[in-house]
Short mmCIF file of C-alpha atoms in Angstrom, two decimals:
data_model
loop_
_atom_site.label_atom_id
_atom_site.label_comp_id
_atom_site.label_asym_id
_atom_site.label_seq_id
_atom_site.Cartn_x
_atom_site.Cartn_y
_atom_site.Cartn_z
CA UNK A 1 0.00 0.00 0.00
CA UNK A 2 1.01 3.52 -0.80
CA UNK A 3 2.67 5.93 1.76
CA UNK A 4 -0.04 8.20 0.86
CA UNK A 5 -2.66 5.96 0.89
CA UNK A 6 -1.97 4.75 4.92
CA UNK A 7 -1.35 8.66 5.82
CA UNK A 8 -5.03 9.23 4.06
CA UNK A 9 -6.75 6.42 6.14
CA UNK A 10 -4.88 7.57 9.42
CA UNK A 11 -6.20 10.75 9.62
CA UNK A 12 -9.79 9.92 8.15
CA UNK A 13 -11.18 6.40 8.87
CA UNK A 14 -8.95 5.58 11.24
CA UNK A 15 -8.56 8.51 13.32
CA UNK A 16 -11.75 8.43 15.56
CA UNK A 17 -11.58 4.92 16.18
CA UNK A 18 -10.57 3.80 19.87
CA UNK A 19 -7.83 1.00 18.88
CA UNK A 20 -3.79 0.53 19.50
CA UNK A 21 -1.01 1.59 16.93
CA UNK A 22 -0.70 -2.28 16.60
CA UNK A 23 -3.93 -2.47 15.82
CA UNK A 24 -4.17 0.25 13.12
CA UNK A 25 -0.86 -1.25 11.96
CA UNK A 26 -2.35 -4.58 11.07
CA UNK A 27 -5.05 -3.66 9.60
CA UNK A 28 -2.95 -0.99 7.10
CA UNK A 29 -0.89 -4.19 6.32
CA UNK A 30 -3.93 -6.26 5.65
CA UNK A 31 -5.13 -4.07 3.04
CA UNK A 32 -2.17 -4.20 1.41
CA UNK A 33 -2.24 -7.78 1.07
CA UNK A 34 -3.01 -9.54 -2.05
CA UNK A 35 -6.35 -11.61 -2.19
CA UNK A 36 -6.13 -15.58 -1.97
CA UNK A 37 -8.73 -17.45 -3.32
CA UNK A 38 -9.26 -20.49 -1.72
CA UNK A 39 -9.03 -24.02 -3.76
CA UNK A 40 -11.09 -26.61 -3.05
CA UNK A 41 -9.06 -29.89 -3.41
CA UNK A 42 -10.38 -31.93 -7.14
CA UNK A 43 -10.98 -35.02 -5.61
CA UNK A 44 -13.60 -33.17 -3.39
CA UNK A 45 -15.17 -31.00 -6.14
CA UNK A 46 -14.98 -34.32 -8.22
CA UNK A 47 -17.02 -36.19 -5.50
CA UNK A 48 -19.62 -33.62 -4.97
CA UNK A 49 -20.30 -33.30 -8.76
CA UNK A 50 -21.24 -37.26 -8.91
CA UNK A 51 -22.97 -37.10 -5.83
CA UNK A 52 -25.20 -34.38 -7.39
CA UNK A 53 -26.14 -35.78 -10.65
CA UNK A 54 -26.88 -39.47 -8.86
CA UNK A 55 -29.04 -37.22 -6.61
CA UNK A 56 -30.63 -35.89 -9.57
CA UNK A 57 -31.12 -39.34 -11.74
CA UNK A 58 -32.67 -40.92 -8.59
CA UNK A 59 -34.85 -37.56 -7.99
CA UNK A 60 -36.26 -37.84 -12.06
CA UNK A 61 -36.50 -41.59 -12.41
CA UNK A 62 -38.99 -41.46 -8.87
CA UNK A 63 -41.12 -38.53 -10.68
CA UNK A 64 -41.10 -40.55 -13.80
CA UNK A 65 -41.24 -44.07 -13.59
CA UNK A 66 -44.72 -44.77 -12.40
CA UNK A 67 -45.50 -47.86 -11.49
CA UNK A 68 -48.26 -49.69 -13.37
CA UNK A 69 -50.53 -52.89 -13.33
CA UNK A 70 -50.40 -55.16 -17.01
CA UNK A 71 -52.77 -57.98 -18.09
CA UNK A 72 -50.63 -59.30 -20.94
CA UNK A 73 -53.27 -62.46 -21.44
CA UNK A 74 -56.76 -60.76 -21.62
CA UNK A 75 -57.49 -60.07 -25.62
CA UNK A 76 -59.11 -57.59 -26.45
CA UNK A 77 -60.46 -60.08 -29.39
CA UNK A 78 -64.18 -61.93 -28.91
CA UNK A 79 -63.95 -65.82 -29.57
CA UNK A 80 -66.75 -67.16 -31.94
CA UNK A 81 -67.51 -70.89 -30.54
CA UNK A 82 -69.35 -73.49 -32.38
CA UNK A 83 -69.86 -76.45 -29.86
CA UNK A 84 -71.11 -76.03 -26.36
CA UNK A 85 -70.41 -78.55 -23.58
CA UNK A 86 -72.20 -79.24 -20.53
CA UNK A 87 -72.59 -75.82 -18.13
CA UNK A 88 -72.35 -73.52 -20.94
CA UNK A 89 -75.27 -71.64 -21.28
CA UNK A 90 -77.04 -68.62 -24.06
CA UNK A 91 -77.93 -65.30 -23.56
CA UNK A 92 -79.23 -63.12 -25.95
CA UNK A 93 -77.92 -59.97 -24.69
CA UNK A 94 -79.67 -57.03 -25.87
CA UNK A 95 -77.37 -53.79 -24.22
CA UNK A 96 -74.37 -52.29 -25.71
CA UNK A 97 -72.67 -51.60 -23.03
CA UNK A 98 -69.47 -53.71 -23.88
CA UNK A 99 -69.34 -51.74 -27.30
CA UNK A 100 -66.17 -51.35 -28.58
CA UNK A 101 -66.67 -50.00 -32.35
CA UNK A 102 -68.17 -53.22 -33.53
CA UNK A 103 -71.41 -53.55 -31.21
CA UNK A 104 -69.61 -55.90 -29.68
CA UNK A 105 -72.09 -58.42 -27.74
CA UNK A 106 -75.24 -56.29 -28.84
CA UNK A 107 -77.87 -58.74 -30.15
CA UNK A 108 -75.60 -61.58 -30.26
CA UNK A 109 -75.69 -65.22 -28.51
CA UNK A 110 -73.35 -64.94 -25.43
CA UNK A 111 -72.01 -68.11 -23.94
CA UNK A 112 -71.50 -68.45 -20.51
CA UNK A 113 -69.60 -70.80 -19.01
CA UNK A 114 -71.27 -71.32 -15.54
CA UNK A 115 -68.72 -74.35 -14.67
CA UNK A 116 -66.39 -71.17 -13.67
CA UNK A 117 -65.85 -70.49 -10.47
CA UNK A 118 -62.41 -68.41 -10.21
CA UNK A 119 -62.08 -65.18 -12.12
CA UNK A 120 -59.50 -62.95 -13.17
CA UNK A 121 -58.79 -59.33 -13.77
CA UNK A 122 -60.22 -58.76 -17.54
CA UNK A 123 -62.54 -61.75 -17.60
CA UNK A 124 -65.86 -60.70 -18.54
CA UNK A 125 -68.35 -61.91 -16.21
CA UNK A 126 -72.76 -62.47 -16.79
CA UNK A 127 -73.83 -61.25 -13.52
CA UNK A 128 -77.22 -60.93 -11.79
CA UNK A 129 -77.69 -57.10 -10.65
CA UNK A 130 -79.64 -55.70 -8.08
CA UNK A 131 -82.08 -54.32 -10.34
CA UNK A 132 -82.89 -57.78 -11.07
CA UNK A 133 -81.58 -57.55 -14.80
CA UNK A 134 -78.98 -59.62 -15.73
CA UNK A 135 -75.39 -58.14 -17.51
CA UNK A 136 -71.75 -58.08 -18.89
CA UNK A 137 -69.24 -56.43 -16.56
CA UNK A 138 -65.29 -56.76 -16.72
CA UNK A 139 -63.71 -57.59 -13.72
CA UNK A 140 -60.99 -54.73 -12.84
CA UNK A 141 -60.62 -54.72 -9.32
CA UNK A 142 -60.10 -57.37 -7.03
CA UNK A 143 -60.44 -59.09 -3.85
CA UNK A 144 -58.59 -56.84 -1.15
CA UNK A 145 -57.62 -54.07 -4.05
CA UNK A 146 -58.44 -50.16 -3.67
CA UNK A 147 -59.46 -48.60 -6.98
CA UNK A 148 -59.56 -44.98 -8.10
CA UNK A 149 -60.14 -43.32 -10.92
CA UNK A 150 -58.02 -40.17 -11.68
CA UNK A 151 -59.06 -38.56 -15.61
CA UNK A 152 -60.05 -41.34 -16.81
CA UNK A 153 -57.37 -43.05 -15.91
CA UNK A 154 -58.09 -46.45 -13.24
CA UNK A 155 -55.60 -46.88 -10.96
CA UNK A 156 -55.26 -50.29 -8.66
CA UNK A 157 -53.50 -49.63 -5.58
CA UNK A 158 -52.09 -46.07 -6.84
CA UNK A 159 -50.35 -48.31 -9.64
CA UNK A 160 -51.98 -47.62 -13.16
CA UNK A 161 -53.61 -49.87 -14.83
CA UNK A 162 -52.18 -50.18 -17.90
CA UNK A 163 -54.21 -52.28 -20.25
CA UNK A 164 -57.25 -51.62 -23.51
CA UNK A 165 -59.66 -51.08 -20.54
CA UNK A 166 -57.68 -49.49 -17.75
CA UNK A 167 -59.00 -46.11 -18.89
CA UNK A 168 -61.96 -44.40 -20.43
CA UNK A 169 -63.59 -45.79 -23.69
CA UNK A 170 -66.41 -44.82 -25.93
CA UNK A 171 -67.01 -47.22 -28.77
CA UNK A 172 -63.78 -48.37 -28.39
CA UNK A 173 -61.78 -45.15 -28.29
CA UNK A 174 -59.89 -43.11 -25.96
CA UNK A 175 -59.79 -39.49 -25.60
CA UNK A 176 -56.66 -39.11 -27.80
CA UNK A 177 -58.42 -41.27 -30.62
CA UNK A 178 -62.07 -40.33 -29.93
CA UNK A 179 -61.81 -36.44 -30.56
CA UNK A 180 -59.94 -36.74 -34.18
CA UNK A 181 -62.26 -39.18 -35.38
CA UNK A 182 -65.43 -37.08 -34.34
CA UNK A 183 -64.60 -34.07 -35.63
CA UNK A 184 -63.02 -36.27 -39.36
CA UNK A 185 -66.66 -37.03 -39.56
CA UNK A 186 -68.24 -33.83 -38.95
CA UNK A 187 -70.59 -35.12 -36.69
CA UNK A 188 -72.59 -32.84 -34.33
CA UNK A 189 -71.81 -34.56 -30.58
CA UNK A 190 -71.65 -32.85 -27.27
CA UNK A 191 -67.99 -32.45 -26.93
CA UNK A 192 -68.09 -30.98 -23.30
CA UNK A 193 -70.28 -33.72 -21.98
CA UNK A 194 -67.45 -36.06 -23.90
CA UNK A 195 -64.18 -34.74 -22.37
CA UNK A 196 -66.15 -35.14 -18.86
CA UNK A 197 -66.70 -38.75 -19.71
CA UNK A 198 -62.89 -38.95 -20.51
CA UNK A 199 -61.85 -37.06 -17.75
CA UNK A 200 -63.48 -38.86 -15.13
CA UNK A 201 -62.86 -38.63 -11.19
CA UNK A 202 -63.71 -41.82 -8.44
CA UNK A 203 -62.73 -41.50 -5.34
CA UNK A 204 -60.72 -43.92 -3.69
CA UNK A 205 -63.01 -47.62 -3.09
CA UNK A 206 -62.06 -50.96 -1.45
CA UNK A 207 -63.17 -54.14 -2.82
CA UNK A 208 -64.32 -55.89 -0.11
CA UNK A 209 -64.17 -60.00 0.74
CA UNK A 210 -65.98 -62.19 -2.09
CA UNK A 211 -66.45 -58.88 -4.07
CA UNK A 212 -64.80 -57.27 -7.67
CA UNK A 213 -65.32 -53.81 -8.78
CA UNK A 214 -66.93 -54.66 -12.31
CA UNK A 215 -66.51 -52.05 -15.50
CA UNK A 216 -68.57 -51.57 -18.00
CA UNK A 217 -66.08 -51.76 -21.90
CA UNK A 218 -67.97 -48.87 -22.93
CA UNK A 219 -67.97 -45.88 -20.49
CA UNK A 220 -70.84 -44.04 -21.51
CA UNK A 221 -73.45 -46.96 -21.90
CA UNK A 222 -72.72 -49.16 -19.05
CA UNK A 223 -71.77 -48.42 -15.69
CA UNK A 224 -69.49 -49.15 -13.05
CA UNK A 225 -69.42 -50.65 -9.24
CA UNK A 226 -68.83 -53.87 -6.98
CA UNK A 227 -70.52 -57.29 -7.60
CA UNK A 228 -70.18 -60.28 -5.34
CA UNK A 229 -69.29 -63.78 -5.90
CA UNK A 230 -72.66 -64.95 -5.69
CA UNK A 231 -73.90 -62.52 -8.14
CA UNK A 232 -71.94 -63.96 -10.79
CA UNK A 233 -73.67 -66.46 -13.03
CA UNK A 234 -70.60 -67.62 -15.16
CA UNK A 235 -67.47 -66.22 -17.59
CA UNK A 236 -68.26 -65.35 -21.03
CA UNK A 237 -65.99 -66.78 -23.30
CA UNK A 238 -67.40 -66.22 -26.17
CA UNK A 239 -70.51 -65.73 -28.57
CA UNK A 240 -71.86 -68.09 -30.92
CA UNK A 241 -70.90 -68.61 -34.57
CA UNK A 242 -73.40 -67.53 -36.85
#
C-alpha cells in the first residue's frame, strides 16, 4: 500500500476509532495484502459433482417411472364358438354396453360358461344385478384391491392400470383417438359432456371379501361398481358362430 494511501486512512477512517497503533498497523498491512482465493481440493469437487447428478437421476426416475398394473393375457379379441359342452349356457344380450366400435355383444348369442368359479382381472363376467336384470361387466378390481379413478385413468392400488380397458372408452376409443375421429366425420356430438366422460374422477373404493369392482367396456353406456361372488352367473368366453 502507498505511503499516501496509509497517511489518508490515518487521519480519516482511522482517526476516531478507539484501537492501539498495533492495531491500526495490522489492519494498514492487511489491506495491502493480495487476495487468496481459496481451492477446493479436485478429488472433493470431483465427489460432490457425482454425488449431485446421482441425486438428480434418482430424484427424475422417482417422478417418472410410475409404477403400473399389465394384463398381458386378456385379448381384447371376442372368440366365436361353435360347440357347447355341458354348463355352458345362451344369452341373448340385448345392451351395448361392452361396445367397442363393432357392437360388440349387442344382439348376439353370449355363452356363458357357468362351470367357472375363479375369475380374473379382464374376464368378462354375466352377472345378476340388483335391479334384477342380468349383464356383462369386466372384472378390474379385485379381492382386497383399492381402486380410483383419476381422468379417466383407473388406478389399482395407486399403480396404473395399464391395459385396452384401464382407462376411459367410448365405442372403443380413448380421448386421444375419440376427438380426431369425431370431428373427421363432422358429426354434431356434445364435446363438453365427452371430455367429462374422458376425464373422469372416483374416489378412492375398497373391494371388499368375495367382491370385484366390475366395469362396463364402454364408459358411456354401461356403468361401473362392486358385484359379489354370488352374483356372478358364469365367464363369457365367447358368442356363438353364426
Amino acid at each position: 500500500m502507498g505511503v499516501k494511501l496509509k497517511k489518508v486512512l490515518e487521519d480519516t477512517v482511522l482517526a476516531d476509532i478507539t484501537v492501539t497503533d498495533r492495531d491500526k498497523s495490522r489492519f494498514l498491512e492487511g489491506l495491502g495484502r493480495p487476495y487468496k482465493k481459496k481451492r477446493t481440493p479436485i478429488k472433493l469437487y470431483l465427489a460432490s459433482v457425482i454425488a449431485a447428478s446421482i441425486l438428480t437421476v434418482l430424484v427424475f426416475s422417482s417422478m417418472s417411472g410410475e409404477k403400473s398394473i399389465t394384463d398381458p393375457t386378456t385379448s381384447v379379441d371376442i372368440p366365436e364358438i361353435d360347440d357347447l359342452v355341458e354348463g355352458m349356457e345362451l344369452e341373448h344380450y340385448l345392451s351395448d354396453n361392452m361396445d367397442r366400435g363393432n357392437h360388440d355383444f349387442y344382439d348376439e348369442l353370449v355363452v356363458v360358461d357357468t362351470r367357472v368359479k375363479d375369475f380374473s382381472r379382464g374376464d368378462i363376467v354375466y352377472y345378476k344385478g340388483k335391479d334384477g336384470m342380468e349383464w356383462l361387466t369386466r372384472i378390474v378390481g379385485l379381492e382386497g384391491e383399492i381402486l380410483e379413478v383419476m381422468s379417466g385413468q383407473v388406478y389399482i392400488d395407486n399403480k396404473r392400470l395399464d391395459t385396452f380397458y384401464g382407462k376411459a372408452h367410448r365405442l372403443g376409443l380413448d380421448k386421444e383417438a375419440y376427438f380426431p375421429a369425431m370431428d373427421k366425420l363432422t358429426m354434431q356430438y356434445n364435446r363438453e359432456g365427452m371430455m367429462e366422460l374422458f376425464e373422469t374422477n372416483m374416489p378412492e373404493i375398497e373391494v371388499g371379501k368375495n367382491h370385484f369392482y366390475g366395469m362396463s367396456d364402454d364408459w358411456m353406456r354401461g356403468t361401473h361398481g362392486l358385484i359379489s361372488k354370488e352374483q356372478i352367473i358364469g365367464k363369457v368366453v365367447g358368442i356363438r358362430s353364426k
